[in-house]
Structures are given as C-alpha cells and as structure tokens.
Short mmCIF file of C-alpha atoms in Angstrom, two decimals:
data_model
loop_
_atom_site.label_atom_id
_atom_site.label_comp_id
_atom_site.label_asym_id
_atom_site.label_seq_id
_atom_site.Cartn_x
_atom_site.Cartn_y
_atom_site.Cartn_z
CA MET L 33 139.67 95.80 108.26
CA MET L 34 136.60 94.48 109.60
CA GLU L 35 134.69 95.82 112.35
CA THR L 36 135.41 95.58 115.88
CA GLY L 37 132.29 96.23 117.29
CA SER L 38 134.16 99.42 119.16
CA PRO L 39 132.73 103.26 118.01
CA PHE L 40 136.30 104.20 118.74
CA LEU L 41 138.52 101.48 116.87
CA ASP L 42 135.16 101.79 114.26
CA THR L 43 136.28 105.07 113.41
CA ILE L 44 139.97 105.25 113.25
CA PHE L 45 140.18 102.05 110.66
CA LEU L 46 137.79 103.63 108.60
CA LEU L 47 139.36 106.76 108.62
CA ARG L 48 142.62 105.61 108.33
CA ASN L 49 141.38 103.26 105.42
CA ASN L 50 138.76 104.56 103.77
CA GLU L 51 139.09 108.73 105.06
CA CYS L 52 135.57 109.20 105.75
CA ILE L 53 134.33 108.79 109.82
CA THR L 54 130.72 107.22 111.48
CA LEU L 55 129.06 109.80 113.71
CA PHE L 56 127.27 108.26 116.56
CA SER L 57 123.89 109.58 118.71
CA ASN L 58 125.66 109.24 121.46
CA LEU L 59 129.30 110.55 123.24
CA LEU L 60 130.96 107.01 123.98
CA LYS L 61 134.07 106.84 126.38
CA ILE L 62 137.42 104.58 125.59
CA SER L 63 138.13 101.96 127.68
CA ILE L 64 141.49 100.71 128.79
CA GLN L 65 140.76 97.38 126.56
CA GLU L 66 140.15 99.53 123.21
CA GLU L 67 143.20 101.74 124.15
CA GLU L 68 145.19 98.58 124.28
CA ASP L 69 143.81 97.32 120.60
CA ALA L 70 144.83 100.64 119.48
CA ALA L 71 148.21 100.38 120.67
CA ALA L 72 148.32 97.13 118.76
CA TYR L 73 146.91 98.72 116.13
CA PHE L 74 149.35 101.52 115.36
CA GLU L 75 152.34 99.97 116.03
CA THR L 76 151.47 97.34 112.95
CA GLU L 77 150.36 100.33 111.12
CA PHE L 78 153.86 102.58 111.65
CA GLU L 79 155.72 99.59 110.89
CA LYS L 80 153.85 99.99 107.39
CA GLU L 81 154.62 103.56 107.38
CA ARG L 82 158.18 103.37 108.74
CA LEU L 83 159.53 101.70 104.83
CA GLU L 84 159.34 105.15 103.67
CA PHE L 85 161.91 106.20 105.86
CA LEU L 86 164.00 102.86 106.58
CA SER L 87 165.12 104.67 110.02
CA ASP L 88 165.48 101.85 113.03
CA LYS L 89 165.88 104.58 115.29
CA VAL L 90 162.34 106.13 115.12
CA ILE L 91 159.63 103.75 116.74
CA CYS L 92 156.49 103.86 117.59
CA ASN L 93 155.23 105.35 120.33
CA THR L 94 152.05 104.10 121.27
CA LYS L 95 151.54 106.51 124.27
CA ALA L 96 151.83 109.43 121.46
CA ALA L 97 149.88 106.99 118.96
CA VAL L 98 147.14 106.80 121.11
CA TRP L 99 146.30 110.21 122.23
CA ALA L 100 146.07 111.49 119.32
CA ALA L 101 143.27 109.00 118.48
CA LYS L 102 141.66 110.08 121.50
CA VAL L 103 141.71 113.35 120.43
CA LEU L 104 140.99 112.48 116.74
CA TYR L 105 137.89 110.44 117.81
CA TYR L 106 137.09 112.85 120.40
CA SER L 107 136.60 115.91 117.93
CA ALA L 108 134.36 114.00 115.27
CA GLN L 109 132.44 113.02 117.54
CA LEU L 110 131.91 116.67 119.18
CA TYR L 111 131.42 118.16 115.93
CA VAL L 112 128.22 116.68 115.94
CA ILE L 113 127.23 115.90 119.76
CA ARG L 114 127.31 119.59 121.84
CA GLU L 115 124.65 119.23 123.82
CA ASN L 116 125.91 118.80 127.97
CA THR L 117 129.70 118.28 126.81
CA GLU L 118 130.84 121.92 127.55
CA LYS L 119 132.13 120.78 131.28
CA ASP L 120 133.69 117.61 129.74
CA ILE L 121 135.61 119.16 126.77
CA ASN L 122 138.97 120.04 128.46
CA ASP L 123 138.81 115.84 129.35
CA LEU L 124 138.40 114.81 126.04
CA ILE L 125 140.61 116.95 124.14
CA THR L 126 143.72 116.39 125.93
CA VAL L 127 147.33 118.23 125.40
CA PHE L 128 150.21 115.41 125.28
CA LYS L 129 152.67 115.41 128.04
CA GLY L 130 155.70 114.33 126.43
CA ARG L 131 158.77 115.16 125.06
CA ARG L 132 157.76 115.41 121.35
CA ASP L 133 160.95 113.87 119.95
CA VAL L 134 160.69 112.43 116.14
CA SER L 135 159.20 109.38 117.08
CA GLU L 136 156.41 110.72 118.82
CA ILE L 137 155.87 113.28 116.21
CA LEU L 138 155.20 110.76 113.68
CA SER L 139 153.09 108.34 115.75
CA ALA L 140 150.78 111.28 116.81
CA ASP L 141 150.61 111.80 112.50
CA LEU L 142 149.07 108.56 111.96
CA SER L 143 145.46 109.99 113.52
CA LEU L 144 146.32 114.04 113.73
CA ARG L 145 147.00 114.11 110.05
CA PHE L 146 143.29 114.30 109.88
CA LEU L 147 142.44 116.64 112.47
CA PRO L 148 142.98 119.69 109.42
CA GLN L 149 139.46 117.93 108.20
CA ILE L 150 137.87 117.99 111.44
CA ILE L 151 138.70 121.87 112.25
CA ILE L 152 137.69 123.32 108.60
CA ALA L 153 134.49 121.10 109.28
CA LEU L 154 133.83 122.67 113.02
CA TYR L 155 134.59 126.29 110.85
CA SER L 156 132.35 125.93 108.17
CA THR L 157 129.65 125.29 111.19
CA ASP L 158 130.82 127.83 114.09
CA PRO L 159 133.76 129.72 113.34
CA GLU L 160 133.60 130.60 117.05
CA ASP L 161 133.93 127.06 118.19
CA VAL L 162 136.23 127.02 121.32
CA LEU L 163 137.16 123.68 119.98
CA ILE L 164 138.59 125.03 116.80
CA LYS L 165 141.54 127.06 118.79
CA MET L 166 142.01 123.63 120.55
CA LEU L 167 142.83 121.49 117.82
CA GLU L 168 144.96 124.38 116.34
CA ASN L 169 146.89 124.69 119.70
CA ILE L 170 147.77 120.69 119.46
CA LEU L 171 148.64 121.08 115.59
CA THR L 172 150.87 123.64 116.18
CA LYS L 173 152.37 121.82 118.56
CA PHE L 174 152.59 118.67 116.32
CA HIS L 175 152.61 120.90 112.97
CA TYR L 176 154.36 117.90 110.83
CA SER L 177 150.15 116.95 110.95
CA GLY L 178 148.90 120.27 110.05
CA ILE L 179 150.79 121.10 106.75
CA GLY L 180 148.71 121.86 104.05
CA TYR L 181 146.49 123.79 107.02
CA ASP L 182 147.30 127.62 107.49
CA LEU L 183 148.96 127.68 111.07
CA ASP L 184 150.72 130.35 112.72
CA LEU L 185 154.15 129.38 112.93
CA LYS L 186 155.85 131.92 113.76
CA ASP L 187 157.82 130.52 117.02
CA VAL L 188 159.60 127.88 115.15
CA ASN L 189 163.19 127.51 115.13
CA TRP L 190 163.28 126.04 111.77
CA GLU L 191 167.19 124.78 112.01
CA LYS L 192 166.28 123.24 115.19
CA GLU L 193 162.94 121.72 114.38
CA LEU L 194 164.41 120.25 111.07
CA GLU L 195 167.94 118.93 112.31
CA ASP L 196 166.66 115.21 112.33
CA ASN L 197 167.18 114.26 108.74
CA THR L 198 164.29 111.33 108.60
CA TYR L 199 162.16 114.28 109.81
CA ARG L 200 163.76 116.87 107.53
CA LYS L 201 162.92 114.36 104.80
CA LEU L 202 159.51 113.59 105.78
CA TYR L 203 158.41 116.89 106.69
CA LEU L 204 159.92 118.63 102.98
CA GLU L 205 158.19 115.69 101.19
CA ARG L 206 154.93 116.35 102.66
CA ILE L 207 155.18 119.93 102.33
CA VAL L 208 155.19 119.41 98.30
CA GLU L 209 152.86 116.88 98.59
CA LYS L 210 150.42 119.27 99.94
CA ARG L 211 151.75 122.38 98.26
CA ASP L 212 151.80 124.53 101.24
CA TYR L 213 153.26 127.69 99.67
CA LYS L 214 153.37 129.37 102.83
CA LEU L 215 156.11 126.89 104.66
CA ALA L 216 157.96 126.71 101.24
CA GLU L 217 158.50 130.06 101.32
CA ILE L 218 160.10 130.08 104.50
CA PRO L 219 163.66 131.19 103.85
CA LEU L 220 165.18 128.02 105.43
CA ILE L 221 162.67 125.61 104.01
CA ASN L 222 162.92 127.17 100.49
CA LYS L 223 166.88 126.36 100.77
CA LEU L 224 166.02 123.10 101.41
CA LEU L 225 163.34 122.42 99.09
CA VAL L 226 165.74 124.15 96.10
CA ALA L 227 168.87 122.12 96.94
CA GLU L 228 166.57 118.68 96.78
CA PHE L 229 164.65 119.57 93.47
CA GLY L 230 168.22 120.56 91.94
CA MET L 231 168.23 120.79 88.36
CA HIS L 232 164.11 119.15 88.34
CA LYS L 233 162.64 122.20 90.09
CA ASP L 234 160.67 123.10 87.61
CA ALA L 235 159.27 119.55 87.13
CA PHE L 236 158.95 119.07 90.90
CA TRP L 237 157.21 122.48 91.41
CA ARG L 238 157.24 124.93 88.52
CA GLU L 239 154.98 127.72 90.56
CA LEU L 240 157.17 127.71 93.54
CA LYS L 241 159.47 130.89 93.59
CA ILE L 242 163.08 130.37 94.95
CA ILE L 243 163.53 132.56 97.91
CA THR L 244 166.61 135.01 97.86
CA GLU L 245 168.33 137.86 100.07
CA GLU L 246 166.64 140.33 97.82
CA ASN L 247 163.07 139.23 97.57
CA GLN L 248 162.44 137.98 101.65
#
C-alpha cells in the first residue's frame, strides 16, 4: 500500500507488509480520522486472514484492532523517544476494555503479533524499562499474539481458553509455527497436538516429546 502521509497508518502498513518500522523524531498523537481509516484497513485485512479459518461466526472487532495498533505504534515510537514521556506513558499504552472473545483476540492479533519484537528490542536497550512489563501484561492477556515469547501463563485455564474450535485450531497451528516448546508441553495442549499430528507426528515436529502421566 502507498504511503498515506499519516505516521500511524504508514507505520502499521509498513510493519504488516514488510515487517519493519519507521521511527520518527517526535511522538505524534493519533487523530480520530486516522483511527477511522485504520478501522477500515483492518476490516479488509481481517477478511483476508479469515480465509484461513473460514468461520462466519468470527468477525473483525475494529475497536480491538485499532486499540492494538495504537499500542504497537506507541510502543515502537517509545523505543526511541522517551524524553518527557513518563507522565504520558499510561495514556499511550492502555489496557483493552472489552470481553476478550475470539473476535477480539484475532482482531487485536493483526497488530499484537509484532509486539514481542518490540519488547525484545526494549529489553536489549534497558532490561528494567517499565514499558516492558506493561507490554508483557498486554501479551499475557492476549497470549495468542505472544506465542513464541516466554510469558507467565500459569493461571490460564486451558480447557476454557481453547473451547472454541476455530481459536483452538489457530492456537495449535501457531504453536507449531513458532516451535513454542513451553506451550507445546503443557499436558492438554500436548495431547491436542499429538492427536492432530496422528501418525505423522515426526513429519510435523520430530523433536516434540509426548507428555504422559509418567513424565509430567
């Protein structure tokens, strides 16, 4: 997509299409018009990705998609621009106010899937950066987007978390894609993965060990 002249939209377009980010010299706020344009863009992108799971029950939640994009945009800019931002950081990096259903999780993922890369960059600069914990807390709630990144998910009820068939399928596929051993060795997830692999387990993931009651 061509440049729009909007730092916010250009950042999101560039990241989603080329997995790179433009950093600016000043922290620029996002206008209502930019949010509306982003909502329309994410609806289109969501429809493209929905072809992978073919569920008409899961629709784009533009509120979640735009919120996640703002978190991603501001966290990327805060990686470079920190002067006089401490008082504003809680206004820039906000928590999501919603139900956190499958539509919201997948809509937010359009941007949040790139958040681990920002956290890793922040950590390499300053492991004590308060922004790291804020972003990790967001990923802990939207942990589908954090698969492959080491999160503390000990309080997750996995049976309830993965009860939706579409979400469960996508969750398992991303675990395999990211080769997330920590998640793949959770007993319930391991059982689901092994069942999906069937006789072809070694072709999909030879190194993954099968968790049994004896080796839990």
